[in-house]
PDB file of C-alpha atoms in Angstrom:
ATOM      1  CA  UNK A   1      90.694  87.318 121.597  1.00 56.00           C
ATOM      2  CA  UNK A   2      90.298  90.737 123.263  1.00 74.00           C
ATOM      3  CA  UNK A   3      93.951  90.691 124.308  1.00 85.00           C
ATOM      4  CA  UNK A   4      95.041  89.948 120.734  1.00 88.00           C
ATOM      5  CA  UNK A   5      93.076  92.912 119.408  1.00 95.00           C
ATOM      6  CA  UNK A   6      93.876  95.338 122.246  1.00 95.00           C
ATOM      7  CA  UNK A   7      96.624  97.186 120.286  1.00 96.00           C
ATOM      8  CA  UNK A   8      94.274  97.483 117.314  1.00 98.00           C
ATOM      9  CA  UNK A   9      91.483  98.872 119.472  1.00 98.00           C
ATOM     10  CA  UNK A  10      93.972 101.326 120.998  1.00 98.00           C
ATOM     11  CA  UNK A  11      94.860 102.451 117.478  1.00 98.00           C
ATOM     12  CA  UNK A  12      91.192 103.026 116.596  1.00 99.00           C
ATOM     13  CA  UNK A  13      90.680 105.033 119.813  1.00 98.00           C
ATOM     14  CA  UNK A  14      93.776 107.126 119.003  1.00 98.00           C
ATOM     15  CA  UNK A  15      92.394 107.685 115.490  1.00 98.00           C
ATOM     16  CA  UNK A  16      89.040 108.728 116.965  1.00 98.00           C
ATOM     17  CA  UNK A  17      90.780 111.161 119.350  1.00 98.00           C
ATOM     18  CA  UNK A  18      92.946 112.592 116.567  1.00 98.00           C
ATOM     19  CA  UNK A  19      89.838 113.107 114.444  1.00 98.00           C
ATOM     20  CA  UNK A  20      88.090 114.877 117.316  1.00 98.00           C
ATOM     21  CA  UNK A  21      91.082 117.177 117.806  1.00 98.00           C
ATOM     22  CA  UNK A  22      90.377 118.638 114.323  1.00 97.00           C
ATOM     23  CA  UNK A  23      94.166 118.857 113.912  1.00 98.00           C
ATOM     24  CA  UNK A  24      95.102 117.301 110.564  1.00 97.00           C
ATOM     25  CA  UNK A  25      98.731 116.928 111.651  1.00 98.00           C
ATOM     26  CA  UNK A  26      97.647 114.402 114.299  1.00 98.00           C
ATOM     27  CA  UNK A  27      96.066 112.233 111.599  1.00 98.00           C
ATOM     28  CA  UNK A  28      99.074 112.187 109.243  1.00 98.00           C
ATOM     29  CA  UNK A  29     101.007 109.365 110.978  1.00 98.00           C
ATOM     30  CA  UNK A  30      97.833 107.296 111.369  1.00 99.00           C
ATOM     31  CA  UNK A  31      97.023 107.149 107.646  1.00 99.00           C
ATOM     32  CA  UNK A  32      99.084 105.047 105.219  1.00 99.00           C
ATOM     33  CA  UNK A  33     100.591 106.918 102.246  1.00 98.00           C
ATOM     34  CA  UNK A  34      98.652 104.695  99.817  1.00 98.00           C
ATOM     35  CA  UNK A  35      95.343 104.922 101.714  1.00 99.00           C
ATOM     36  CA  UNK A  36      92.001 104.928  99.924  1.00 99.00           C
ATOM     37  CA  UNK A  37      88.920 106.312 101.676  1.00 98.00           C
ATOM     38  CA  UNK A  38      85.351 105.976 100.450  1.00 97.00           C
ATOM     39  CA  UNK A  39      83.056 108.645 101.862  1.00 93.00           C
ATOM     40  CA  UNK A  40      79.519 109.587 100.862  1.00 87.00           C
ATOM     41  CA  UNK A  41      80.967 112.486  98.829  1.00 86.00           C
ATOM     42  CA  UNK A  42      83.317 110.278  96.814  1.00 93.00           C
ATOM     43  CA  UNK A  43      86.558 108.331  96.797  1.00 98.00           C
ATOM     44  CA  UNK A  44      89.885 109.723  97.918  1.00 98.00           C
ATOM     45  CA  UNK A  45      93.140 108.012  96.898  1.00 99.00           C
ATOM     46  CA  UNK A  46      96.449 108.701  98.655  1.00 99.00           C
ATOM     47  CA  UNK A  47      97.125 110.228 102.063  1.00 99.00           C
ATOM     48  CA  UNK A  48      97.147 113.828 100.787  1.00 98.00           C
ATOM     49  CA  UNK A  49      93.747 113.440  99.099  1.00 98.00           C
ATOM     50  CA  UNK A  50      92.342 111.751 102.205  1.00 98.00           C
ATOM     51  CA  UNK A  51      93.632 114.543 104.439  1.00 98.00           C
ATOM     52  CA  UNK A  52      92.107 117.187 102.130  1.00 98.00           C
ATOM     53  CA  UNK A  53      88.737 115.405 102.324  1.00 97.00           C
ATOM     54  CA  UNK A  54      88.944 115.252 106.116  1.00 97.00           C
ATOM     55  CA  UNK A  55      89.938 118.941 106.283  1.00 97.00           C
ATOM     56  CA  UNK A  56      86.918 119.780 104.103  1.00 96.00           C
ATOM     57  CA  UNK A  57      84.709 117.886 106.561  1.00 96.00           C
ATOM     58  CA  UNK A  58      86.219 119.833 109.470  1.00 96.00           C
ATOM     59  CA  UNK A  59      85.457 123.087 107.612  1.00 96.00           C
ATOM     60  CA  UNK A  60      81.868 122.027 106.874  1.00 96.00           C
ATOM     61  CA  UNK A  61      80.956 120.461 110.228  1.00 97.00           C
ATOM     62  CA  UNK A  62      82.045 122.836 112.990  1.00 96.00           C
ATOM     63  CA  UNK A  63      82.798 121.489 116.468  1.00 95.00           C
ATOM     64  CA  UNK A  64      82.252 117.950 115.231  1.00 97.00           C
ATOM     65  CA  UNK A  65      82.417 115.066 117.674  1.00 98.00           C
ATOM     66  CA  UNK A  66      82.951 111.718 115.964  1.00 98.00           C
ATOM     67  CA  UNK A  67      82.323 108.512 117.869  1.00 98.00           C
ATOM     68  CA  UNK A  68      82.989 104.862 117.013  1.00 98.00           C
ATOM     69  CA  UNK A  69      80.834 102.214 118.719  1.00 98.00           C
ATOM     70  CA  UNK A  70      80.216  98.480 118.392  1.00 98.00           C
ATOM     71  CA  UNK A  71      83.774  97.928 117.159  1.00 98.00           C
ATOM     72  CA  UNK A  72      84.252  94.391 115.873  1.00 98.00           C
ATOM     73  CA  UNK A  73      87.508  92.893 114.572  1.00 98.00           C
ATOM     74  CA  UNK A  74      86.635  90.477 111.790  1.00 98.00           C
ATOM     75  CA  UNK A  75      90.198  89.685 110.651  1.00 97.00           C
ATOM     76  CA  UNK A  76      93.514  90.352 112.333  1.00 97.00           C
ATOM     77  CA  UNK A  77      97.105  89.213 111.966  1.00 97.00           C
ATOM     78  CA  UNK A  78     100.513  90.704 112.674  1.00 95.00           C
ATOM     79  CA  UNK A  79     100.390  92.680 109.413  1.00 97.00           C
ATOM     80  CA  UNK A  80      96.733  93.413 108.601  1.00 98.00           C
ATOM     81  CA  UNK A  81      93.432  93.886 110.369  1.00 98.00           C
ATOM     82  CA  UNK A  82      89.857  94.581 109.332  1.00 99.00           C
ATOM     83  CA  UNK A  83      87.142  96.013 111.555  1.00 99.00           C
ATOM     84  CA  UNK A  84      83.565  97.132 111.236  1.00 99.00           C
ATOM     85  CA  UNK A  85      81.657  99.488 113.496  1.00 99.00           C
ATOM     86  CA  UNK A  86      78.888 102.006 113.837  1.00 99.00           C
ATOM     87  CA  UNK A  87      79.689 105.699 113.994  1.00 98.00           C
ATOM     88  CA  UNK A  88      77.878 108.843 115.041  1.00 98.00           C
ATOM     89  CA  UNK A  89      78.741 112.486 114.662  1.00 98.00           C
ATOM     90  CA  UNK A  90      77.374 115.736 116.003  1.00 98.00           C
ATOM     91  CA  UNK A  91      78.323 119.285 115.136  1.00 98.00           C
ATOM     92  CA  UNK A  92      77.099 122.446 113.475  1.00 98.00           C
ATOM     93  CA  UNK A  93      76.578 122.975 109.751  1.00 98.00           C
ATOM     94  CA  UNK A  94      75.904 126.551 108.663  1.00 97.00           C
ATOM     95  CA  UNK A  95      75.478 127.431 112.336  1.00 97.00           C
ATOM     96  CA  UNK A  96      72.759 124.850 112.941  1.00 98.00           C
ATOM     97  CA  UNK A  97      73.069 121.698 115.058  1.00 98.00           C
ATOM     98  CA  UNK A  98      73.348 118.567 112.942  1.00 98.00           C
ATOM     99  CA  UNK A  99      74.067 114.914 113.551  1.00 98.00           C
ATOM    100  CA  UNK A 100      74.395 111.706 111.625  1.00 97.00           C
ATOM    101  CA  UNK A 101      75.284 108.068 111.894  1.00 98.00           C
ATOM    102  CA  UNK A 102      76.294 105.135 109.790  1.00 97.00           C
ATOM    103  CA  UNK A 103      78.505 102.115 109.421  1.00 98.00           C
ATOM    104  CA  UNK A 104      82.224 101.900 108.844  1.00 98.00           C
ATOM    105  CA  UNK A 105      84.707  99.323 107.660  1.00 99.00           C
ATOM    106  CA  UNK A 106      88.431  99.894 108.025  1.00 99.00           C
ATOM    107  CA  UNK A 107      91.513  98.021 106.855  1.00 99.00           C
ATOM    108  CA  UNK A 108      94.666  98.566 108.889  1.00 99.00           C
ATOM    109  CA  UNK A 109      98.195  97.671 107.846  1.00 99.00           C
ATOM    110  CA  UNK A 110     101.274  97.331 110.018  1.00 98.00           C
ATOM    111  CA  UNK A 111     104.025  99.419 108.392  1.00 96.00           C
ATOM    112  CA  UNK A 112     107.370  98.679 110.058  1.00 94.00           C
ATOM    113  CA  UNK A 113     105.758  98.143 113.459  1.00 94.00           C
ATOM    114  CA  UNK A 114     103.287 101.022 113.222  1.00 96.00           C
ATOM    115  CA  UNK A 115      99.593 100.506 112.538  1.00 98.00           C
ATOM    116  CA  UNK A 116      98.112 102.773 109.885  1.00 99.00           C
ATOM    117  CA  UNK A 117      94.760 103.149 108.176  1.00 99.00           C
ATOM    118  CA  UNK A 118      94.929 101.703 104.664  1.00 99.00           C
ATOM    119  CA  UNK A 119      91.235 101.924 103.792  1.00 99.00           C
ATOM    120  CA  UNK A 120      88.107 103.432 105.292  1.00 98.00           C
ATOM    121  CA  UNK A 121      84.583 103.015 103.951  1.00 98.00           C
ATOM    122  CA  UNK A 122      81.833 105.007 105.638  1.00 96.00           C
ATOM    123  CA  UNK A 123      78.176 104.746 104.671  1.00 95.00           C
ATOM    124  CA  UNK A 124      75.000 106.196 106.101  1.00 88.00           C
TER     125      UNK A 124
END
């Protein structure tokens, strides 16, 4: 089973690294145009709205490090995959050290041979 999900896990690690780069342009190819993200601050529909929400997070949480642990693939096929995990973050908000954690669920879709994030739901 691990071999079957290895490319998916590689995608999630690339997504994690792109997020930690704080460079929005690195996230663009990893997010599907029709993506919907549910964050604690609301819902974001479409890649541009998702990227704006992520950019707002980067502006609010300085020097953020985002980490995905306990990654579990609950459904996977050649075209779709669903995972759940625990996440943690550390950074500075208003110049003060802050951290948080929660759970995530992601839906990935294979668009013409390229995995992309179709949905992300993060909760504390």
